[in-house]
Every structure is written in structure tokens, then in C-alpha cells.
PDB file of C-alpha atoms in Angstrom:
ATOM      1  CA  MET A   1       0.000   0.000   0.000  1.00  0.00           C
ATOM      2  CA  TRP A   2       2.988   2.264   0.630  1.00  0.00           C
ATOM      3  CA  GLY A   3       3.119   4.919  -2.022  1.00  0.00           C
ATOM      4  CA  ARG A   4       0.541   3.003  -4.026  1.00  0.00           C
ATOM      5  CA  LEU A   5      -1.180   5.278  -6.484  1.00  0.00           C
ATOM      6  CA  TYR A   6      -3.059   4.945  -9.649  1.00  0.00           C
ATOM      7  CA  LYS A   7      -1.838   6.733 -12.751  1.00  0.00           C
ATOM      8  CA  ASN A   8      -2.371  10.214 -11.423  1.00  0.00           C
ATOM      9  CA  GLY A   9       0.227  10.153  -8.651  1.00  0.00           C
ATOM     10  CA  PRO A  10       1.434  12.848  -6.238  1.00  0.00           C
ATOM     11  CA  ARG A  11       3.735  15.663  -7.228  1.00  0.00           C
ATOM     12  CA  ALA A  12       5.742  15.852  -4.049  1.00  0.00           C
ATOM     13  CA  ALA A  13       5.817  14.557  -0.507  1.00  0.00           C
ATOM     14  CA  ALA A  14       7.586  15.888   2.540  1.00  0.00           C
ATOM     15  CA  SER A  15       8.594  12.439   3.815  1.00  0.00           C
ATOM     16  CA  THR A  16      10.000   9.287   2.277  1.00  0.00           C
ATOM     17  CA  GLN A  17       7.605   6.370   2.373  1.00  0.00           C
ATOM     18  CA  PRO A  18       8.913   2.790   2.427  1.00  0.00           C
ATOM     19  CA  SER A  19       7.849   0.471  -0.322  1.00  0.00           C
ATOM     20  CA  GLY A  20       7.943  -3.187  -1.270  1.00  0.00           C
ATOM     21  CA  PRO A  21       6.938  -6.428   0.447  1.00  0.00           C
ATOM     22  CA  PHE A  22       8.246  -7.760   3.717  1.00  0.00           C
ATOM     23  CA  SER A  23      11.693  -9.313   3.611  1.00  0.00           C
ATOM     24  CA  ARG A  24      13.598 -11.615   5.921  1.00  0.00           C
ATOM     25  CA  ARG A  25      15.052  -8.563   7.649  1.00  0.00           C
ATOM     26  CA  SER A  26      11.765  -7.981   9.445  1.00  0.00           C
ATOM     27  CA  HIS A  27      12.134 -11.329  11.251  1.00  0.00           C
ATOM     28  CA  ALA A  28      15.571 -10.343  12.523  1.00  0.00           C
ATOM     29  CA  CYS A  29      14.182  -6.961  13.546  1.00  0.00           C
ATOM     30  CA  ALA A  30      11.447  -8.583  15.645  1.00  0.00           C
ATOM     31  CA  ARG A  31      13.924 -10.896  17.372  1.00  0.00           C
ATOM     32  CA  ARG A  32      16.103  -7.931  18.318  1.00  0.00           C
ATOM     33  CA  LEU A  33      13.087  -6.012  19.599  1.00  0.00           C
ATOM     34  CA  ARG A  34      12.175  -8.818  21.977  1.00  0.00           C
ATOM     35  CA  ARG A  35      15.703  -9.036  23.411  1.00  0.00           C
ATOM     36  CA  GLN A  36      16.665  -5.422  24.033  1.00  0.00           C
ATOM     37  CA  PRO A  37      15.324  -1.856  24.296  1.00  0.00           C
ATOM     38  CA  LEU A  38      15.082   0.148  21.106  1.00  0.00           C
ATOM     39  CA  GLY A  39      17.621   2.682  19.949  1.00  0.00           C
ATOM     40  CA  ASN A  40      16.787   5.350  17.395  1.00  0.00           C
ATOM     41  CA  HIS A  41      17.756   3.175  14.422  1.00  0.00           C
ATOM     42  CA  GLN A  42      15.797   0.197  15.738  1.00  0.00           C
ATOM     43  CA  ALA A  43      12.752   2.356  16.342  1.00  0.00           C
ATOM     44  CA  GLN A  44      12.826   3.414  12.712  1.00  0.00           C
ATOM     45  CA  LEU A  45      13.076  -0.237  11.675  1.00  0.00           C
ATOM     46  CA  LEU A  46       9.935  -0.943  13.691  1.00  0.00           C
ATOM     47  CA  PHE A  47       8.108   1.805  11.830  1.00  0.00           C
ATOM     48  CA  HIS A  48       9.222   0.708   8.361  1.00  0.00           C
ATOM     49  CA  HIS A  49       8.800  -3.031   8.842  1.00  0.00           C
ATOM     50  CA  GLY A  50       5.776  -2.808  11.105  1.00  0.00           C
ATOM     51  CA  HIS A  51       3.645  -0.878   8.632  1.00  0.00           C
ATOM     52  CA  ALA A  52       4.803  -1.943   5.176  1.00  0.00           C
ATOM     53  CA  GLY A  53       2.407  -4.423   3.646  1.00  0.00           C
ATOM     54  CA  SER A  54      -0.139  -4.019   6.407  1.00  0.00           C
ATOM     55  CA  VAL A  55      -3.106  -3.879   4.045  1.00  0.00           C
ATOM     56  CA  SER A  56      -2.525  -7.473   3.003  1.00  0.00           C
ATOM     57  CA  ARG A  57      -2.864  -8.540   6.642  1.00  0.00           C
ATOM     58  CA  LEU A  58      -6.324  -7.077   7.185  1.00  0.00           C
ATOM     59  CA  ARG A  59      -8.250 -10.221   6.414  1.00  0.00           C
ATOM     60  CA  ARG A  60      -6.301 -12.473   8.738  1.00  0.00           C
ATOM     61  CA  GLY A  61      -5.729 -10.016  11.585  1.00  0.00           C
ATOM     62  CA  ASN A  62      -7.659  -9.517  14.785  1.00  0.00           C
ATOM     63  CA  HIS A  63      -9.957  -6.644  15.779  1.00  0.00           C
ATOM     64  CA  TYR A  64      -7.120  -4.147  15.449  1.00  0.00           C
ATOM     65  CA  GLY A  65      -6.201  -5.148  11.916  1.00  0.00           C
ATOM     66  CA  VAL A  66      -3.059  -7.032  12.872  1.00  0.00           C
ATOM     67  CA  GLY A  67      -2.397 -10.435  14.369  1.00  0.00           C
ATOM     68  CA  SER A  68       0.467 -12.804  15.058  1.00  0.00           C
ATOM     69  CA  SER A  69       1.093 -15.774  12.827  1.00  0.00           C
ATOM     70  CA  GLU A  70       0.226 -19.303  13.884  1.00  0.00           C
ATOM     71  CA  ASP A  71       3.756 -20.002  15.139  1.00  0.00           C
ATOM     72  CA  GLY A  72       3.725 -16.879  17.325  1.00  0.00           C
ATOM     73  CA  ASN A  73       6.139 -14.888  15.158  1.00  0.00           C
ATOM     74  CA  CYS A  74       5.380 -11.165  15.449  1.00  0.00           C
ATOM     75  CA  SER A  75       7.708  -9.865  12.776  1.00  0.00           C
ATOM     76  CA  GLU A  76       4.952  -8.522  10.495  1.00  0.00           C
ATOM     77  CA  ASP A  77       2.553  -7.116  13.092  1.00  0.00           C
ATOM     78  CA  ILE A  78       3.199  -3.831  14.859  1.00  0.00           C
ATOM     79  CA  LEU A  79       0.604  -4.460  17.585  1.00  0.00           C
ATOM     80  CA  CYS A  80       2.001  -7.928  18.302  1.00  0.00           C
ATOM     81  CA  ILE A  81       5.534  -6.483  18.482  1.00  0.00           C
ATOM     82  CA  LEU A  82       4.371  -3.795  20.889  1.00  0.00           C
ATOM     83  CA  GLU A  83       2.730  -6.404  23.122  1.00  0.00           C
ATOM     84  CA  LYS A  84       5.828  -8.638  23.282  1.00  0.00           C
ATOM     85  CA  ALA A  85       8.624  -6.043  23.317  1.00  0.00           C
ATOM     86  CA  PRO A  86      10.302  -4.808  26.545  1.00  0.00           C
ATOM     87  CA  PHE A  87       8.697  -1.347  26.555  1.00  0.00           C
ATOM     88  CA  LYS A  88       5.674  -2.301  28.653  1.00  0.00           C
ATOM     89  CA  LYS A  89       5.547   0.849  30.752  1.00  0.00           C
ATOM     90  CA  SER A  90       3.756   3.216  28.370  1.00  0.00           C
ATOM     91  CA  TRP A  91       2.316   2.582  24.922  1.00  0.00           C
ATOM     92  CA  ALA A  92      -0.849   3.024  22.892  1.00  0.00           C
ATOM     93  CA  TYR A  93      -2.403   1.758  19.661  1.00  0.00           C
ATOM     94  CA  LEU A  94      -5.496   3.622  18.441  1.00  0.00           C
ATOM     95  CA  GLN A  95      -7.605   3.592  15.285  1.00  0.00           C
ATOM     96  CA  ALA A  96      -9.248   6.690  13.843  1.00  0.00           C
ATOM     97  CA  SER A  97     -12.904   7.266  14.623  1.00  0.00           C
ATOM     98  CA  LYS A  98     -15.295   6.145  11.909  1.00  0.00           C
ATOM     99  CA  HIS A  99     -16.922   9.559  11.646  1.00  0.00           C
ATOM    100  CA  ILE A 100     -14.384  12.319  11.003  1.00  0.00           C
ATOM    101  CA  ASN A 101     -15.869  15.803  10.933  1.00  0.00           C
ATOM    102  CA  LYS A 102     -13.019  18.144  11.849  1.00  0.00           C
ATOM    103  CA  THR A 103      -9.350  18.779  11.193  1.00  0.00           C
ATOM    104  CA  LYS A 104      -8.180  17.381  14.537  1.00  0.00           C
ATOM    105  CA  LEU A 105      -8.697  13.634  14.454  1.00  0.00           C
ATOM    106  CA  SER A 106     -10.441  11.677  17.173  1.00  0.00           C
ATOM    107  CA  TRP A 107      -9.695   8.032  17.922  1.00  0.00           C
ATOM    108  CA  ASN A 108     -11.732   5.008  18.955  1.00  0.00           C
ATOM    109  CA  LYS A 109     -11.890   4.717  22.721  1.00  0.00           C
ATOM    110  CA  ASP A 110     -11.740   0.917  22.582  1.00  0.00           C
ATOM    111  CA  GLY A 111      -8.106   1.019  21.410  1.00  0.00           C
ATOM    112  CA  ILE A 112      -5.191  -0.148  23.530  1.00  0.00           C
ATOM    113  CA  VAL A 113      -3.877   2.455  25.977  1.00  0.00           C
ATOM    114  CA  HIS A 114      -1.348   1.449  28.654  1.00  0.00           C
ATOM    115  CA  GLY A 115       0.470   3.902  30.905  1.00  0.00           C
ATOM    116  CA  VAL A 116      -0.867   6.824  28.880  1.00  0.00           C
ATOM    117  CA  ARG A 117      -4.213   8.643  28.949  1.00  0.00           C
ATOM    118  CA  TYR A 118      -6.581   9.423  26.063  1.00  0.00           C
ATOM    119  CA  GLN A 119      -8.714  12.583  26.250  1.00  0.00           C
ATOM    120  CA  ASP A 120     -10.508  14.603  23.555  1.00  0.00           C
ATOM    121  CA  GLY A 121      -8.362  13.405  20.662  1.00  0.00           C
ATOM    122  CA  ASN A 122      -5.123  13.703  22.653  1.00  0.00           C
ATOM    123  CA  LEU A 123      -2.786  11.115  24.071  1.00  0.00           C
ATOM    124  CA  VAL A 124      -1.596  12.508  27.411  1.00  0.00           C
ATOM    125  CA  ILE A 125       1.821  11.374  28.640  1.00  0.00           C
ATOM    126  CA  GLN A 126       2.023   9.939  32.179  1.00  0.00           C
ATOM    127  CA  PHE A 127       5.726   8.971  32.299  1.00  0.00           C
ATOM    128  CA  PRO A 128       8.611  11.199  31.112  1.00  0.00           C
ATOM    129  CA  GLY A 129      11.089   9.925  28.557  1.00  0.00           C
ATOM    130  CA  TRP A 130      11.839   9.390  24.876  1.00  0.00           C
ATOM    131  CA  TYR A 131       8.796   8.363  22.851  1.00  0.00           C
ATOM    132  CA  PHE A 132       8.474   7.032  19.344  1.00  0.00           C
ATOM    133  CA  ILE A 133       5.262   8.269  17.685  1.00  0.00           C
ATOM    134  CA  ILE A 134       3.774   6.733  14.543  1.00  0.00           C
ATOM    135  CA  CYS A 135       0.753   7.819  12.521  1.00  0.00           C
ATOM    136  CA  GLN A 136      -0.570   6.315   9.304  1.00  0.00           C
ATOM    137  CA  LEU A 137      -3.673   7.422   7.388  1.00  0.00           C
ATOM    138  CA  GLN A 138      -5.374   6.251   4.210  1.00  0.00           C
ATOM    139  CA  PHE A 139      -7.066   8.706   1.854  1.00  0.00           C
ATOM    140  CA  LEU A 140      -9.528   8.205  -0.987  1.00  0.00           C
ATOM    141  CA  VAL A 141      -9.995  11.198  -3.280  1.00  0.00           C
ATOM    142  CA  LYS A 142     -12.560  11.388  -6.052  1.00  0.00           C
ATOM    143  CA  CYS A 143     -10.763  13.983  -8.099  1.00  0.00           C
ATOM    144  CA  PRO A 144     -12.449  17.336  -8.703  1.00  0.00           C
ATOM    145  CA  GLU A 145     -11.347  19.565 -11.575  1.00  0.00           C
ATOM    146  CA  HIS A 146      -8.424  20.936  -9.577  1.00  0.00           C
ATOM    147  CA  PRO A 147      -5.448  19.530  -7.631  1.00  0.00           C
ATOM    148  CA  VAL A 148      -5.982  18.505  -4.001  1.00  0.00           C
ATOM    149  CA  ASP A 149      -3.404  18.944  -1.231  1.00  0.00           C
ATOM    150  CA  LEU A 150      -3.448  16.337   1.538  1.00  0.00           C
ATOM    151  CA  LYS A 151      -1.555  17.074   4.736  1.00  0.00           C
ATOM    152  CA  LEU A 152      -0.857  15.094   7.906  1.00  0.00           C
ATOM    153  CA  GLU A 153       0.521  16.872  10.996  1.00  0.00           C
ATOM    154  CA  LEU A 154       1.862  15.447  14.263  1.00  0.00           C
ATOM    155  CA  LEU A 155       1.451  17.896  17.145  1.00  0.00           C
ATOM    156  CA  ILE A 156       3.153  17.969  20.534  1.00  0.00           C
ATOM    157  CA  ASN A 157       0.951  20.082  22.780  1.00  0.00           C
ATOM    158  CA  LYS A 158      -0.192  22.644  20.184  1.00  0.00           C
ATOM    159  CA  ASP A 159       3.010  22.786  18.155  1.00  0.00           C
ATOM    160  CA  VAL A 160       3.418  21.027  14.800  1.00  0.00           C
ATOM    161  CA  LYS A 161       6.537  18.859  15.065  1.00  0.00           C
ATOM    162  CA  LYS A 162       6.310  16.812  11.870  1.00  0.00           C
ATOM    163  CA  GLN A 163       4.171  17.051   8.744  1.00  0.00           C
ATOM    164  CA  THR A 164       3.715  15.350   5.395  1.00  0.00           C
ATOM    165  CA  LEU A 165       2.192  17.021   2.340  1.00  0.00           C
ATOM    166  CA  VAL A 166       1.238  15.464  -0.982  1.00  0.00           C
ATOM    167  CA  THR A 167      -0.654  16.805  -4.009  1.00  0.00           C
ATOM    168  CA  VAL A 168      -2.995  14.528  -5.982  1.00  0.00           C
ATOM    169  CA  CYS A 169      -5.384  14.964  -8.928  1.00  0.00           C
ATOM    170  CA  GLU A 170      -3.017  17.281 -10.781  1.00  0.00           C
ATOM    171  CA  SER A 171      -4.150  16.220 -14.241  1.00  0.00           C
ATOM    172  CA  GLY A 172      -7.654  17.560 -13.625  1.00  0.00           C
ATOM    173  CA  ALA A 173      -9.203  14.230 -14.567  1.00  0.00           C
ATOM    174  CA  GLN A 174     -12.547  14.608 -12.814  1.00  0.00           C
ATOM    175  CA  SER A 175     -14.071  11.548 -11.081  1.00  0.00           C
ATOM    176  CA  LYS A 176     -10.775   9.641 -11.085  1.00  0.00           C
ATOM    177  CA  ASN A 177     -10.281   7.853  -7.746  1.00  0.00           C
ATOM    178  CA  ILE A 178      -6.917   8.219  -6.033  1.00  0.00           C
ATOM    179  CA  TYR A 179      -5.887   6.041  -3.088  1.00  0.00           C
ATOM    180  CA  GLN A 180      -3.109   7.662  -1.058  1.00  0.00           C
ATOM    181  CA  ASN A 181      -1.270   6.673   2.100  1.00  0.00           C
ATOM    182  CA  LEU A 182       0.286   9.341   4.322  1.00  0.00           C
ATOM    183  CA  SER A 183       2.472   8.477   7.284  1.00  0.00           C
ATOM    184  CA  GLN A 184       4.776  10.241   9.683  1.00  0.00           C
ATOM    185  CA  PHE A 185       6.911   9.280  12.655  1.00  0.00           C
ATOM    186  CA  LEU A 186       8.627  11.255  15.367  1.00  0.00           C
ATOM    187  CA  LEU A 187      11.180  10.612  18.093  1.00  0.00           C
ATOM    188  CA  GLU A 188      10.689  13.105  20.918  1.00  0.00           C
ATOM    189  CA  HIS A 189      11.515  13.553  24.601  1.00  0.00           C
ATOM    190  CA  LEU A 190       8.218  14.204  26.408  1.00  0.00           C
ATOM    191  CA  GLN A 191       7.313  15.320  29.918  1.00  0.00           C
ATOM    192  CA  VAL A 192       4.311  14.351  32.058  1.00  0.00           C
ATOM    193  CA  ASN A 193       1.021  15.855  30.782  1.00  0.00           C
ATOM    194  CA  THR A 194       2.438  16.525  27.318  1.00  0.00           C
ATOM    195  CA  THR A 195      -0.252  15.944  24.681  1.00  0.00           C
ATOM    196  CA  ILE A 196       0.055  14.217  21.307  1.00  0.00           C
ATOM    197  CA  SER A 197      -2.503  14.821  18.573  1.00  0.00           C
ATOM    198  CA  VAL A 198      -2.964  14.582  14.801  1.00  0.00           C
ATOM    199  CA  LYS A 199      -4.400  17.123  12.381  1.00  0.00           C
ATOM    200  CA  VAL A 200      -5.353  16.553   8.758  1.00  0.00           C
ATOM    201  CA  ASP A 201      -5.983  19.033   5.988  1.00  0.00           C
ATOM    202  CA  LYS A 202      -8.858  17.843   3.770  1.00  0.00           C
ATOM    203  CA  PHE A 203     -10.099  15.514   6.526  1.00  0.00           C
ATOM    204  CA  GLN A 204     -13.127  14.634   4.388  1.00  0.00           C
ATOM    205  CA  TYR A 205     -10.874  12.432   2.251  1.00  0.00           C
ATOM    206  CA  VAL A 206      -9.681  10.187   5.089  1.00  0.00           C
ATOM    207  CA  ASP A 207     -10.902   6.743   4.040  1.00  0.00           C
ATOM    208  CA  THR A 208     -12.567   4.927   6.947  1.00  0.00           C
ATOM    209  CA  ASN A 209     -14.529   2.553   4.709  1.00  0.00           C
ATOM    210  CA  THR A 210     -12.142   0.774   2.333  1.00  0.00           C
ATOM    211  CA  PHE A 211      -9.403   0.158   4.924  1.00  0.00           C
ATOM    212  CA  PRO A 212     -10.963   1.088   8.263  1.00  0.00           C
ATOM    213  CA  LEU A 213      -8.231  -0.610  10.310  1.00  0.00           C
ATOM    214  CA  GLU A 214      -5.364   1.169   8.580  1.00  0.00           C
ATOM    215  CA  ASN A 215      -5.806   4.643  10.099  1.00  0.00           C
ATOM    216  CA  VAL A 216      -3.734   4.359  13.248  1.00  0.00           C
ATOM    217  CA  LEU A 217      -1.848   6.359  15.859  1.00  0.00           C
ATOM    218  CA  SER A 218       0.673   4.478  17.963  1.00  0.00           C
ATOM    219  CA  ILE A 219       3.241   5.553  20.546  1.00  0.00           C
ATOM    220  CA  PHE A 220       5.656   3.791  22.873  1.00  0.00           C
ATOM    221  CA  LEU A 221       8.137   4.794  25.558  1.00  0.00           C
ATOM    222  CA  TYR A 222      11.459   3.063  24.941  1.00  0.00           C
ATOM    223  CA  SER A 223      13.767   5.157  27.156  1.00  0.00           C
ATOM    224  CA  SER A 224      12.410   6.332  30.498  1.00  0.00           C
ATOM    225  CA  SER A 225      13.638   9.433  32.352  1.00  0.00           C
ATOM    226  CA  ASP A 226      12.595   8.325  35.834  1.00  0.00           C
TER     227      ASP A 226
END
């Protein structure tokens, strides 16, 4: 799904999106995750390997869109990795609300929240330390007669820390459907009561029907300050 477009693709994007199927490297990544805390490079591996190819797992996954394989190997499932990895103190895995009606996204309250609090679209930090933050959204645009800019923003408190922008429908081919994935990740040192939220420009194009389990916000604490 990464970077998957139909003929009328995006002009530019602010972040590099991984592509291609899972490889054997993801298995090694999962084994390392279970044995030791994550460093910055390992955290990025979790993001790239944990999300690539996730659409193909929808039909065999559990309620959250991901699930471990029959032999218990978690290498392809970000939720399974989070559950088995050492960073048990503070982490969350949330899916976007089905009904999106404003720029700031809200998330399903039945998601997994451990050692962190969810309130009014915000994840509220309870333990200080370095956090890895991941957000992935799927968009479906029925092209109008003009280009459409899609933007994803990660906010810490009220400040935009990371953003991704892509332009679709540039050819002006009206009624052409464009499927677009936007993702962003952030490594940040956070204090108690810091809030994490997501804003989207053109929120009406967030696709909660075709791939309802693929719009996710996930965080984990991998280096504690206390």
C-alpha cells in the first residue's frame, strides 16, 4: 500500500515512504526487539517493517487489523511487536474514529492504551522519557477539476513537530479515484502531561470505509527518564 497510487500520482511529498513487500530482515528486527530496548535506528526499523504491507494482513488479523502468525512470530505485526517487546511501561495503539468531521482527528476509545491517557483526541503522557510516535492514514480522493493537497501533521501540545504534504489529482481528470497513504513518525523527549494529537488538511478524504483498520496512531516509551 505504501506509495501506491493509480496513474495520477502525487507531485511531491515531505517524507519518504517505504515500499515493497516484507523481507527476511523484518524477522531479525522482531527478534532484536524482543531481546533489548530500542535505539533510534531500531525504532525506525519498527516503523518501516511494522507498517509496510499491512493492508494485506487485514483479512487475517484480529480486531485491530493485525495479528500474530500461527507459530507466534510477530515480525509482520506492529501491535504484536508492541505487546511482546520490553517497553511495557507506556504505549498506545489507536484507530481513527469512523466519523471524522473536523481537522483534529479523534480516535476510537476501545483502542489499547497502557500507561498513557486518552482525552478529547489527545494522548496525554504519564511517564517522562523518549517516545516514538507513529501515525498512518489512508485517503480516498474522487478527483475534482483541480489539484488537491493532503496534509498530515503530528502535534506535541499545540506545536506542529512533523508534517507530510502530498498533491494529488493534478491532471484535472474529474471523477478519477486516487488512493493515497500518508504516514509520519517522530522521536521526541516528552514530559508528564504533554499531549500528542494529529491534524489533517482535507479531513473529508480520510478513508474509513475501504481500509478502516489502517488509520492508526501508535506511541511507545522506549527510554524512560525516571
